[in-house]
mmCIF file of C-alpha atoms and ligand atoms in Angstrom:
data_model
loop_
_atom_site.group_PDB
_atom_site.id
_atom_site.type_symbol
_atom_site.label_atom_id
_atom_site.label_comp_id
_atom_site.label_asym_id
_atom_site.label_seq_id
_atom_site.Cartn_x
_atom_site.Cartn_y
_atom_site.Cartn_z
ATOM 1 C CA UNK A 1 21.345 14.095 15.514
ATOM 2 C CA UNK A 2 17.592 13.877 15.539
ATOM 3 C CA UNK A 3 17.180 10.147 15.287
ATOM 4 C CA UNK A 4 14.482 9.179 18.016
ATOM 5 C CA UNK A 5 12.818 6.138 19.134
ATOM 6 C CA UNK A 6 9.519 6.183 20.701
ATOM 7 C CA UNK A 7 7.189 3.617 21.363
ATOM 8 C CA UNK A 8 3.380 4.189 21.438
ATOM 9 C CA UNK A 9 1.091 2.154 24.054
ATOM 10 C CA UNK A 10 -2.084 0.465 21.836
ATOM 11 C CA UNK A 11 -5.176 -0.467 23.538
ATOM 12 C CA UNK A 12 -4.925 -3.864 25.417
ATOM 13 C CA UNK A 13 -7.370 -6.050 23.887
ATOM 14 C CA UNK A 14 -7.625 -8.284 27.223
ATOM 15 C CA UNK A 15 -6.171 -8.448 30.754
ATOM 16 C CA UNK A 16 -2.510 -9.420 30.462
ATOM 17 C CA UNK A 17 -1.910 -8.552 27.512
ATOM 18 C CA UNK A 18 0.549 -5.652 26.059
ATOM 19 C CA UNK A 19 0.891 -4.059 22.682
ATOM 20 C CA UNK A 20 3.278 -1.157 21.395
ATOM 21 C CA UNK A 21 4.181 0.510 18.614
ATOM 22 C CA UNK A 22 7.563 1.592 17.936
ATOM 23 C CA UNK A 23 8.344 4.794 15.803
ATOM 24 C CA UNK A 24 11.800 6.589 14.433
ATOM 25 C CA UNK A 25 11.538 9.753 14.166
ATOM 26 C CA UNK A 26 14.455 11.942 11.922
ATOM 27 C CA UNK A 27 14.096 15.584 11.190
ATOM 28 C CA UNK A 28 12.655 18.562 12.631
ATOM 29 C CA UNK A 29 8.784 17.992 13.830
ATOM 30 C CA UNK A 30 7.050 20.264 10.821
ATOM 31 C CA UNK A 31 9.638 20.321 9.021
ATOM 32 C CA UNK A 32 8.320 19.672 4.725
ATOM 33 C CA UNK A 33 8.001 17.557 3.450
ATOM 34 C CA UNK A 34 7.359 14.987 6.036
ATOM 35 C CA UNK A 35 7.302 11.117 4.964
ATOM 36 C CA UNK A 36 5.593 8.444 6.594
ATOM 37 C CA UNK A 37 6.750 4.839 5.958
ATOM 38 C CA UNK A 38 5.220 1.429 7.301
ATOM 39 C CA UNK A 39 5.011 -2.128 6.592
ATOM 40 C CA UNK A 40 3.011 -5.276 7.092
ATOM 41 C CA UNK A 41 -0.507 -3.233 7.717
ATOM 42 C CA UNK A 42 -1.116 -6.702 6.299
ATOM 43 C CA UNK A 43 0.615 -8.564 9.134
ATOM 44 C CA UNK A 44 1.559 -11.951 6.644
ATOM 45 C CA UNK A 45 3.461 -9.688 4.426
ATOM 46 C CA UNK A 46 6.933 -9.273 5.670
ATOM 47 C CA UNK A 47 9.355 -8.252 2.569
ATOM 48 C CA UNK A 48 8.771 -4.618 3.727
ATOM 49 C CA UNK A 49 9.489 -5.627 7.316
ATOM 50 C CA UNK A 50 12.821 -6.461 5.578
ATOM 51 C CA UNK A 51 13.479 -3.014 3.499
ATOM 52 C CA UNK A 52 12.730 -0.855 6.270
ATOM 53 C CA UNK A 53 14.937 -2.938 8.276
ATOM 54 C CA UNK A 54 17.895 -1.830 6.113
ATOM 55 C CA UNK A 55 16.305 2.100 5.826
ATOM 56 C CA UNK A 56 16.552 2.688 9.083
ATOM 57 C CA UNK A 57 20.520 2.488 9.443
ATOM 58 C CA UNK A 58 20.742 4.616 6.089
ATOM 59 C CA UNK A 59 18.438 7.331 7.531
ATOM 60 C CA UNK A 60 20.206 7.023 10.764
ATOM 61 C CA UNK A 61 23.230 7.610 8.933
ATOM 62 C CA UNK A 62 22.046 10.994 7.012
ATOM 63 C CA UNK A 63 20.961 12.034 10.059
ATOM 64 C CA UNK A 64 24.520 11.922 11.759
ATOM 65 C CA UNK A 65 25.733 13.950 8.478
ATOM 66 C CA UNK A 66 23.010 16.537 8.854
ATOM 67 C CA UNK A 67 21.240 15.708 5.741
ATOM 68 C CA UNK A 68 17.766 14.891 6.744
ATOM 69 C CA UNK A 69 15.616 18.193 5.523
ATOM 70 C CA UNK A 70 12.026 16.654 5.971
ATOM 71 C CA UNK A 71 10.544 14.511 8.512
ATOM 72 C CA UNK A 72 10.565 11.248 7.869
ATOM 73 C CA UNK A 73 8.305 8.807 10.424
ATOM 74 C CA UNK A 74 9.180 5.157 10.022
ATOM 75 C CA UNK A 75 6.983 2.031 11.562
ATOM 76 C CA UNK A 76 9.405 -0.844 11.680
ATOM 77 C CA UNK A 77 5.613 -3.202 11.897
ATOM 78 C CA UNK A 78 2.725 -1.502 11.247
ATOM 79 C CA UNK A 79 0.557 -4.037 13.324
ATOM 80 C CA UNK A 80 1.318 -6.142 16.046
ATOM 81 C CA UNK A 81 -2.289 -6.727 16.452
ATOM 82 C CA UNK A 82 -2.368 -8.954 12.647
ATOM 83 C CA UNK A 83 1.405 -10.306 13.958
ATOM 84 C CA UNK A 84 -0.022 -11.753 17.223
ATOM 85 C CA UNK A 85 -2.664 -13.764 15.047
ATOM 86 C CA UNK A 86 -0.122 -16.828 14.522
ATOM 87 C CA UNK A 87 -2.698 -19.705 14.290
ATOM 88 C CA UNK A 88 -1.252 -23.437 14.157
ATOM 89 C CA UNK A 89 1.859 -22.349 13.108
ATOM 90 C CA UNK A 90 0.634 -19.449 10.150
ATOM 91 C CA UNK A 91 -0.046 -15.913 10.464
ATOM 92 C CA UNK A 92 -3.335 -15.056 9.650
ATOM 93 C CA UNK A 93 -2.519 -11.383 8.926
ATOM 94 C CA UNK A 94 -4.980 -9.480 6.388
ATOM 95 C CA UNK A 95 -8.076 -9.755 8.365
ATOM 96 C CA UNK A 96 -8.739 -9.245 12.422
ATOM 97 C CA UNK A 97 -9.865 -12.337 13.875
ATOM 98 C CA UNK A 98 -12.359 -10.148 16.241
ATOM 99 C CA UNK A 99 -14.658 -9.776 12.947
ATOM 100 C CA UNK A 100 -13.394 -5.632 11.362
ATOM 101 C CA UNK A 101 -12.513 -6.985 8.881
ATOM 102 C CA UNK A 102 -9.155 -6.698 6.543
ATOM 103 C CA UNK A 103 -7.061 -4.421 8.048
ATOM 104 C CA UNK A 104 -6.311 -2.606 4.608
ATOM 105 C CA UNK A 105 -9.911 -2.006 4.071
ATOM 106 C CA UNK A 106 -12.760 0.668 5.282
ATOM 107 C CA UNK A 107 -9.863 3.431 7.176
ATOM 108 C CA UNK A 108 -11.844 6.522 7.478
ATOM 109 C CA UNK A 109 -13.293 8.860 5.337
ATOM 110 C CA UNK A 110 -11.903 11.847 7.270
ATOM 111 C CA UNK A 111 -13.366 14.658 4.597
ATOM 112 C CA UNK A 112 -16.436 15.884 6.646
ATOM 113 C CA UNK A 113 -14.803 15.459 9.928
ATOM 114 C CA UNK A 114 -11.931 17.720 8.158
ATOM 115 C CA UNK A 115 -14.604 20.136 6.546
ATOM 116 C CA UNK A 116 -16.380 20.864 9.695
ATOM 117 C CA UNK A 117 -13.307 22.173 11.367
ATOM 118 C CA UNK A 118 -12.670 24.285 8.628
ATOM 119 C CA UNK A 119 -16.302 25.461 9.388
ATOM 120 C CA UNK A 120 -17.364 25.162 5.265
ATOM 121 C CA UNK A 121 -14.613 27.281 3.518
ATOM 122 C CA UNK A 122 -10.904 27.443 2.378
ATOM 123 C CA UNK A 123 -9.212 30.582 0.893
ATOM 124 C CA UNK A 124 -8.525 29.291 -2.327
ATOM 125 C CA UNK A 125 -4.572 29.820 -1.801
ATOM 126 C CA UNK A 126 -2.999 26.350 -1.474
ATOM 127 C CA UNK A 127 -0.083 27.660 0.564
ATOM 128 C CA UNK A 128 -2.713 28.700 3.419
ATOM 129 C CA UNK A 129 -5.102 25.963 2.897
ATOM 130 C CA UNK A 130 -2.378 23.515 2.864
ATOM 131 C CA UNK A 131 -1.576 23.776 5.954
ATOM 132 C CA UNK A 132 -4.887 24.408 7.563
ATOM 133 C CA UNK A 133 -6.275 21.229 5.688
ATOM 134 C CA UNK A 134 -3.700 18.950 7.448
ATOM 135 C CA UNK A 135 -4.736 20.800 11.157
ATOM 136 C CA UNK A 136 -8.090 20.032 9.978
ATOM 137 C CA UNK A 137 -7.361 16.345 9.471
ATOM 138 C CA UNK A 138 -5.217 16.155 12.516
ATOM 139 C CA UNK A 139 -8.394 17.461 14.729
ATOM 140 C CA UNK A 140 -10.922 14.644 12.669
ATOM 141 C CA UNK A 141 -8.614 11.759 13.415
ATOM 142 C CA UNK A 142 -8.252 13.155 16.914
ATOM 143 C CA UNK A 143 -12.146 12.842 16.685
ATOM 144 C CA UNK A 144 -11.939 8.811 15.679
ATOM 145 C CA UNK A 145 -13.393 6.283 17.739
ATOM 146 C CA UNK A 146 -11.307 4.339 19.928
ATOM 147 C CA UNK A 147 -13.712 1.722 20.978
ATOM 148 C CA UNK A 148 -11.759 -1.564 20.425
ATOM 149 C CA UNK A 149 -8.159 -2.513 20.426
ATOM 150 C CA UNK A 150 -8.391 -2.227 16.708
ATOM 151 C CA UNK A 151 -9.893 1.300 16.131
ATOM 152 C CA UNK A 152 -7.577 2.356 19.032
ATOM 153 C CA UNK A 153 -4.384 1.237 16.771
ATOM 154 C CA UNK A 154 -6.111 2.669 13.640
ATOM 155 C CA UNK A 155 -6.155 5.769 14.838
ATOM 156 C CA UNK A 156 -2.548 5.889 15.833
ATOM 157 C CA UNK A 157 -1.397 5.030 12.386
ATOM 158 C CA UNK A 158 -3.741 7.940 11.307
ATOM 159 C CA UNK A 159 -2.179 10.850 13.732
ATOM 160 C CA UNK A 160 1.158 9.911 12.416
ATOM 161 C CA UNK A 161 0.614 10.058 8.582
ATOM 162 C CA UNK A 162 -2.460 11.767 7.778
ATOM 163 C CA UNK A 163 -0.420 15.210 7.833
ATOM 164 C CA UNK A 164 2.400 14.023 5.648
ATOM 165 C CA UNK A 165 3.619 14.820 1.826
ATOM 166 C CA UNK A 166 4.388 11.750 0.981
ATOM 167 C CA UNK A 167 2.659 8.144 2.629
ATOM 168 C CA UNK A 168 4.310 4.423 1.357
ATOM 169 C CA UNK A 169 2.898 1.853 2.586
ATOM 170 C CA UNK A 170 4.784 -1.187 2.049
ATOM 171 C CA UNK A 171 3.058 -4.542 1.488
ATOM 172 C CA UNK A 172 3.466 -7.769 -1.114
ATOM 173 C CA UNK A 173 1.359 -10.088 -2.772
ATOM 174 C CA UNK A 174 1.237 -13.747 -2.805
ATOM 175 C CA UNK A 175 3.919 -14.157 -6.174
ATOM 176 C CA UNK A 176 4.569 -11.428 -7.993
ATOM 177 C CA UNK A 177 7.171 -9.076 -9.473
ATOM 178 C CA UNK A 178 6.988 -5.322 -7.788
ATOM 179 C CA UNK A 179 4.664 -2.891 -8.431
ATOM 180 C CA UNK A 180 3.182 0.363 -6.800
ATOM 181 C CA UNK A 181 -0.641 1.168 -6.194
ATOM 182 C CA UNK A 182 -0.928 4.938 -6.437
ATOM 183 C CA UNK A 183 -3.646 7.803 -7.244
ATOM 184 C CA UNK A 184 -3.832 9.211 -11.307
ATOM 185 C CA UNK A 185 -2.753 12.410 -10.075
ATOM 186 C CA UNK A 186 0.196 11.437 -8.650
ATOM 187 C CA UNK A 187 1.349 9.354 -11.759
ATOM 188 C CA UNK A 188 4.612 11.254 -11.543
ATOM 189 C CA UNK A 189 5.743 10.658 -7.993
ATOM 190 C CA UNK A 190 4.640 6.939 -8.535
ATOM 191 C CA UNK A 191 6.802 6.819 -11.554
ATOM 192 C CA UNK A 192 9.581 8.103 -9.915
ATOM 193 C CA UNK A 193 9.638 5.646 -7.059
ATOM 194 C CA UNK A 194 9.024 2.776 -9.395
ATOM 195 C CA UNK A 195 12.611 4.322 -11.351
ATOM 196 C CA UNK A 196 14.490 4.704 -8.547
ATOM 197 C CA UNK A 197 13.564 0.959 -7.117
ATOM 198 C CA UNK A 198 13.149 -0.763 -10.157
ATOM 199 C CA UNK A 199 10.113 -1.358 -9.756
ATOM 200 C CA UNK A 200 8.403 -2.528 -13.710
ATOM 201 C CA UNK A 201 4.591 -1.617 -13.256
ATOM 202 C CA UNK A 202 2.636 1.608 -11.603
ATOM 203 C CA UNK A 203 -0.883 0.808 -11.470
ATOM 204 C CA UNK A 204 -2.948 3.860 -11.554
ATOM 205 C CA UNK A 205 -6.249 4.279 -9.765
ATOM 206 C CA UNK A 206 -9.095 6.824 -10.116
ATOM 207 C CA UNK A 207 -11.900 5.264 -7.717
ATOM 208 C CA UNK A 208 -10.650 1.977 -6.649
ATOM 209 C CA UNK A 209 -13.133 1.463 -3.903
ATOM 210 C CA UNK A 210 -12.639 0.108 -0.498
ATOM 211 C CA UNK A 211 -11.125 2.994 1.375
ATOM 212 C CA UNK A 212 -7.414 1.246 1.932
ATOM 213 C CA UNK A 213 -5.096 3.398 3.883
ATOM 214 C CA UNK A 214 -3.200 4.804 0.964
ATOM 215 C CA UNK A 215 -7.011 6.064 -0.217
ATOM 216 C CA UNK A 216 -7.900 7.220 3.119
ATOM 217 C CA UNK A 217 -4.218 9.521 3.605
ATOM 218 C CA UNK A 218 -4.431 10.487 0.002
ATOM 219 C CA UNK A 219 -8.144 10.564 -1.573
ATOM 220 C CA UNK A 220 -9.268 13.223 1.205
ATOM 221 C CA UNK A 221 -7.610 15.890 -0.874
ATOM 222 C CA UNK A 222 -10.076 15.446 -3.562
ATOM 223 C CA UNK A 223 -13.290 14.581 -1.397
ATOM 224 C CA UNK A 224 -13.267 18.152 -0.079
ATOM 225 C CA UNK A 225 -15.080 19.973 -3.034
ATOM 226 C CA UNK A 226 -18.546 19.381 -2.417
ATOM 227 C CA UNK A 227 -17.615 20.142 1.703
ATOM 228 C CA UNK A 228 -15.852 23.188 1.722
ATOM 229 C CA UNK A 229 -16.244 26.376 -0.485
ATOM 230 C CA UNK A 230 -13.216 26.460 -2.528
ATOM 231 C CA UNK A 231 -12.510 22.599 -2.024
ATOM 232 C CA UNK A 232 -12.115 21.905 -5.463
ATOM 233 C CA UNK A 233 -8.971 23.705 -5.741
ATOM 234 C CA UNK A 234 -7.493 21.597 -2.814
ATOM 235 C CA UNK A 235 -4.388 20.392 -4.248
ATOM 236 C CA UNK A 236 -4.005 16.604 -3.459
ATOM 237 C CA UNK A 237 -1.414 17.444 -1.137
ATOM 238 C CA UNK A 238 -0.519 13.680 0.059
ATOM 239 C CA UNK A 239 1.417 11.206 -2.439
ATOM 240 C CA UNK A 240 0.463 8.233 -1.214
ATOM 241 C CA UNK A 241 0.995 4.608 -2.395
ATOM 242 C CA UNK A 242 0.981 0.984 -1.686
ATOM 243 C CA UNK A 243 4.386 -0.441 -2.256
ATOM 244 C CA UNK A 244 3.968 -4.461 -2.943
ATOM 245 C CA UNK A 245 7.364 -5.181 -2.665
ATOM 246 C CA UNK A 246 7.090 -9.022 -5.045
ATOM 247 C CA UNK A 247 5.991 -11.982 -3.550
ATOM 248 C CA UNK A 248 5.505 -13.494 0.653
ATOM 249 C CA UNK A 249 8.982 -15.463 0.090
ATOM 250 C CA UNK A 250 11.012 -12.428 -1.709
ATOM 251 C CA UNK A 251 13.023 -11.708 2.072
ATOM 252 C CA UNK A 252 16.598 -11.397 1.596
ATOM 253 C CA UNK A 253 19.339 -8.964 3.019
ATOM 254 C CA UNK A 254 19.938 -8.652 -0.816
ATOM 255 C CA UNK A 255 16.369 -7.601 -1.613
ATOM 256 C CA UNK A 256 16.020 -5.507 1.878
ATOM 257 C CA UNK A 257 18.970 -3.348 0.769
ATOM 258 C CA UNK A 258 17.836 -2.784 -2.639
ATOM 259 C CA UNK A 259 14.723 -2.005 -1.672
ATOM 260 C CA UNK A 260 15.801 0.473 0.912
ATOM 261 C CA UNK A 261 17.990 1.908 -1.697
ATOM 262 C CA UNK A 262 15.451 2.779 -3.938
ATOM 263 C CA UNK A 263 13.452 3.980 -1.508
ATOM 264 C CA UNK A 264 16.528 6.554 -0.020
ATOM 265 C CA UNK A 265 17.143 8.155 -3.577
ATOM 266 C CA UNK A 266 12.788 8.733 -3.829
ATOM 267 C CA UNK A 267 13.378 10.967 -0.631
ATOM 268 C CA UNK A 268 16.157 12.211 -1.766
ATOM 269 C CA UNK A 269 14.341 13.230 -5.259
ATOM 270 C CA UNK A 270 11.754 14.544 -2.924
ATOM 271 C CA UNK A 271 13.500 17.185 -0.936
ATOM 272 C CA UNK A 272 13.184 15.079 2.257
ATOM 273 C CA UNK A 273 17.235 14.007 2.023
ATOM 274 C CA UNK A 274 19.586 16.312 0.776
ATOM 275 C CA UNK A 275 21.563 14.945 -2.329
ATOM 276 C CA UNK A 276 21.570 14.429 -5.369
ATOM 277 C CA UNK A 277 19.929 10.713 -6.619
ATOM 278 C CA UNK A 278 21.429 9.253 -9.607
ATOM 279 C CA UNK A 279 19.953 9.150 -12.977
ATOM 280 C CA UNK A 280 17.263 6.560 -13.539
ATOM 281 C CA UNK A 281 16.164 4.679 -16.676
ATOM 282 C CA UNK A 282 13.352 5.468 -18.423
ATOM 283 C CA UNK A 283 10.082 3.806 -16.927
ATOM 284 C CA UNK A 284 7.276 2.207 -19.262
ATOM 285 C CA UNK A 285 4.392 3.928 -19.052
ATOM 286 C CA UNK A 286 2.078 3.814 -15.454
ATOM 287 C CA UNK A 287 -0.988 1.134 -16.367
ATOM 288 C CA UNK A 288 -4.572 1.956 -15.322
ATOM 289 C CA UNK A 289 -5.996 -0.348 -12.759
ATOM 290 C CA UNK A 290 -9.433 -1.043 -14.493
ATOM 291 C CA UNK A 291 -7.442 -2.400 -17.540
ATOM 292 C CA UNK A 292 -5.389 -5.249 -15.086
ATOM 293 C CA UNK A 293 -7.142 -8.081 -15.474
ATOM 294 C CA UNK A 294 -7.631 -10.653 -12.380
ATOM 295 C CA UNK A 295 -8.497 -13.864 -13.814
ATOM 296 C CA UNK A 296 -11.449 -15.892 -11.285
ATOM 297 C CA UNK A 297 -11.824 -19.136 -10.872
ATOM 298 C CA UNK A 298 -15.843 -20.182 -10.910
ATOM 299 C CA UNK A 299 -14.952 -23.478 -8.965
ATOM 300 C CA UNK A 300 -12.902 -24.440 -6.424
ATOM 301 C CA UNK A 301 -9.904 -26.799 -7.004
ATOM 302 C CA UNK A 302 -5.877 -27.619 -7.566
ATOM 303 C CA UNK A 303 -4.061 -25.061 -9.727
ATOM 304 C CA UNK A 304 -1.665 -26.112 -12.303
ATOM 305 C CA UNK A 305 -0.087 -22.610 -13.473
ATOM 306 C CA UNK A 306 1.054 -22.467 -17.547
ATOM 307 C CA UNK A 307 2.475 -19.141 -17.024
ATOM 308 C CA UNK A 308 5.255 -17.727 -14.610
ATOM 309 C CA UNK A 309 5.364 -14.240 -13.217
ATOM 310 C CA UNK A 310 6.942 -11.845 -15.201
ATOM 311 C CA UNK A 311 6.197 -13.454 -18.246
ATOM 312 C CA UNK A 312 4.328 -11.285 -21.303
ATOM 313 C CA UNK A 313 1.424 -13.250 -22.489
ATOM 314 C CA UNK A 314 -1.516 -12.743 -25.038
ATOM 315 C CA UNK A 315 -5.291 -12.793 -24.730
ATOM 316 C CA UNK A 316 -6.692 -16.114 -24.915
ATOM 317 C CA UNK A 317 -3.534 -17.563 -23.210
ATOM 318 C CA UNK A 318 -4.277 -20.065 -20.892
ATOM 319 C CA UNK A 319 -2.161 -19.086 -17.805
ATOM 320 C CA UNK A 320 -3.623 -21.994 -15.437
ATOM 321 C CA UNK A 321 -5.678 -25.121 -15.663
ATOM 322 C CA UNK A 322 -8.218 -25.746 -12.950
ATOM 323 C CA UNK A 323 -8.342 -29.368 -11.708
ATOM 324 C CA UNK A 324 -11.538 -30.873 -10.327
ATOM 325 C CA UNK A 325 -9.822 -33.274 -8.003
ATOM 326 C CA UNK A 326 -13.686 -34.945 -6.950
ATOM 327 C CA UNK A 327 -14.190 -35.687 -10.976
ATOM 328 C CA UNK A 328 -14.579 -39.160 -11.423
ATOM 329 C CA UNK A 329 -12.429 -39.179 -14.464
ATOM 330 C CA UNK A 330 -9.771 -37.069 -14.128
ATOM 331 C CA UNK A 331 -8.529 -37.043 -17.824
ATOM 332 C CA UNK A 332 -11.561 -34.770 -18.163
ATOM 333 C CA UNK A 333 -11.265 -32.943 -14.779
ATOM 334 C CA UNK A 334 -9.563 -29.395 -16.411
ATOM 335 C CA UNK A 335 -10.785 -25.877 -16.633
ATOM 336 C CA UNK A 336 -8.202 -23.571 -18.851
ATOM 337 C CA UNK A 337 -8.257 -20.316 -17.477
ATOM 338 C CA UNK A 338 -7.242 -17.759 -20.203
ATOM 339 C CA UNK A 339 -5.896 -13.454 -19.966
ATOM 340 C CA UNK A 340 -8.635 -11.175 -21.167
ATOM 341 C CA UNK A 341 -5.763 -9.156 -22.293
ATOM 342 C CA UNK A 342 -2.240 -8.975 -23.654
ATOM 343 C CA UNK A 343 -0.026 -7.746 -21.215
ATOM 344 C CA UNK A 344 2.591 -8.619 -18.157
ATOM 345 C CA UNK A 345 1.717 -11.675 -15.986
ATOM 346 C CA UNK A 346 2.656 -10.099 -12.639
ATOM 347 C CA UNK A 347 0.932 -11.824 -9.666
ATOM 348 C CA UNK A 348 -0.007 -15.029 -8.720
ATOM 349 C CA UNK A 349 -1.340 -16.686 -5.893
ATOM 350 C CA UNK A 350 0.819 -18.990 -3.443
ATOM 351 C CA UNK A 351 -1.656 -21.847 -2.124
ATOM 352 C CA UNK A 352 -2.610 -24.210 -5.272
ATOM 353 C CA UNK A 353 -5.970 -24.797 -3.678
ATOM 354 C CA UNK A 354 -7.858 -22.686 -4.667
ATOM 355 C CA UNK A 355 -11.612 -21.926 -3.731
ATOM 356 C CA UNK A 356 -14.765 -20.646 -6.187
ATOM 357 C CA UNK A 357 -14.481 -17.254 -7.153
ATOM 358 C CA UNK A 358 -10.516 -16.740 -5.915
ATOM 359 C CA UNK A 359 -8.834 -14.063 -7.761
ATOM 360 C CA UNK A 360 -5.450 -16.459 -9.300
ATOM 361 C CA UNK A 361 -3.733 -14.262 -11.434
ATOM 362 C CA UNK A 362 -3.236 -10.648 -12.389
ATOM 363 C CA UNK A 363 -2.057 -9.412 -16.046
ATOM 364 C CA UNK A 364 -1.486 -6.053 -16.296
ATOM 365 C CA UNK A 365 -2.597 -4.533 -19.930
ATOM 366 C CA UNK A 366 -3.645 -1.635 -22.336
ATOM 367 C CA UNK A 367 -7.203 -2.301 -22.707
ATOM 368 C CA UNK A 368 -10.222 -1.227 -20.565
ATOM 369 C CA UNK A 369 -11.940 -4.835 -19.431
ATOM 370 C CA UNK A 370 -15.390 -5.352 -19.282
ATOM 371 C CA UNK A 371 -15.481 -7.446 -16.307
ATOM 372 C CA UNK A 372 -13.759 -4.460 -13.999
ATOM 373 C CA UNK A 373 -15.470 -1.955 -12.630
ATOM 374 C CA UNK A 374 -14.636 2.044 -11.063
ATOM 375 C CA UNK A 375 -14.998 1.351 -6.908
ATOM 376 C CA UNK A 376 -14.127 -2.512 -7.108
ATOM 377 C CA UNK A 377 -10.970 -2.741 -8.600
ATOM 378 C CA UNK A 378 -9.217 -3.925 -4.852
ATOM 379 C CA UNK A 379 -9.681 -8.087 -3.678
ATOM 380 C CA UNK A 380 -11.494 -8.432 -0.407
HETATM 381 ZN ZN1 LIG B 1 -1.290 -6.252 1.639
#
């Protein structure tokens, strides 16, 4: 048995006051490939709080068979600093209230920090560079600031995944069906956990901009080449991903245990379980983030939606009228609000308020869009 508990002291932000993380550990420290789980990094998104509620027991229970081959780090929570943030009665969990900012946005860029310790040169053989990259990023994040309460916890989450093989980071949207955020190059590995969790849509990003913490763990294999001699060969060595596991209201013990499911037979595909998974469908083919369109509204208002998630709609389809509720007539108060692009309506927002310039609707197609742009594909 190698299941083990620990729980990591965070920064206090004020007299009084406590914070912890807790960790499982499985596996052999070091042992490959390693796997590094979390949920609610946004701390209003709890369907992953859920899944990882019923992957725990599972991995508990491969453990007591012997059949854990990797590592495999799970946080339960990811941040008990966003959780704490309950504010007449709602969590307001995607940005700190002490002014950093969303707390999936601007993680590290840990390439020159990683570089210098490599003082300016790899070998060009991945299975020595490998390794020495991931000392290299353990020493930069060991190098992070730990100012504030928040940096402080940052840099925890950091010193547990930024060595790992494979990174999910579990999340939701507002309504949605599920999809996975993941790098180009790792199409395949996204595709895979998208088969084995049923998951319809991989959206595929080359530069989406904003430095998330799937970027950060993942996108500093390929920021190395103009660092380090030899960088460009750098494999990208971490598969990492943002998991939005549907919509804020998709909790269930039925969902949970699905999810978890999938998520067993990926790390079982992966090495990091022993066993075989079962066969999978076929998936449809990974989209590319710049062709998802995310229709804006230019004026605040009340949303009427004319399309429901899931459903396949064409361009020009109006998917929601906009309601001026101060118009003084309000037979004439409506704005449609149409898809750029044929494709799957897979995300909504929840609130039916909405303000000028919100982002109310996500359709996922074939086309490249005008109106999306390389390093600004994320929302705020
Ligand atoms: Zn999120």
């Amino acid at each position: 048995m190698t299941h083990r508990v620990d729980r990591i002291p965070l920064k206090s932000p004020s007299p009084g006051t406590e914070r912890f993380l807790t960790v499982h550990r499985f596996g052999q420290e070091g042992a490959r490939p390693k796997t590094y789980l979390q949920a609610a990094l946004h701390a209003d998104e709890w369907p992953g709080l859920m899944a990882l509620n019923h992957l725990i027991p599972m991995l508990a229970e491969a453990d007591a068979e012997g059949r854990i081959v990797g590592e495999i780090v799970v946080l339960p929570y990811a941040n008990p600093i966003g959780l704490a943030q309950r504010i007449g009665g709602a969590v307001a969990g995607r940005y700190a209230l002490e002014g950093s900012g969303n707390f999936n946005r601007n993680w590290p860029d840990l390439a020159a920090g990683a570089a210098a310790y490599l003082n300016g040169t790899l070998s060009g053989d991945a299975e020595r560079d490998v390794p020495a990259m991931r000392a290299a990023l353990l020493k930069a994040v060991g190098d992070l600031s730990t100012r504030t309460d928040t940096t402080h916890w940052r840099a925890q989450l950091l010193a547990l995944s930024i060595d790992a093989d494979h990174v999910i980071d579990i999340h939701c949207d507002n309504e949605s069906l599920a999809h996975i955020y993941c790098h180009r190059r790792h199409a395949e590995q996204g595709q895979a956990l998208a088969a084995y969790s049923g998951i319809p849509i991989v959206l595929l990003e080359e530069e989406a901009g904003g430095f998330s913490f799937d970027d950060c763990n993942a996108g500093v294999w390929r920021r190395m080449g103009d660092l380090v001699t030899h960088g460009d060969s750098l494999p990208m060595a971490c598969f990492a991903c943002t998991l939005e596991l549907r919509g804020k209201d998709d909790i269930s013990d039925e969902l949970g245990h699905s999810d978890a499911t999938g998520i067993y037979h990926f790390l079982m595909a992966q090495g990091a379980i022993s066993g075989d998974p079962p066969a999978v469908p076929d998936m449809p083919e990974p989209y590319r983030l710049e062709e998802v369109d995310t229709v804006t509204t230019q004026e605040g208002g009340l949303l009427a939606y004319k399309a429901g998630v899931g459903e396949m709609v064409r361009e020009g389809q109006v998917l929601a009228e906009l309601i001026d509720i101060a118009a003084a007539d309000p037979t004439k108060a409506r704005t449609q609000l149409r898809s750029q692009t044929d494709g799957i309506f897979f995300a909504r927002v929840d609130l039916r308020l909405v303000e000028a310039g919100e982002r109310i609707g996500k359709v996922a197609g074939r086309k490249p869009l005008a109106n999306r742009q390389q390093g600004a594909l994320l929302e705020d």
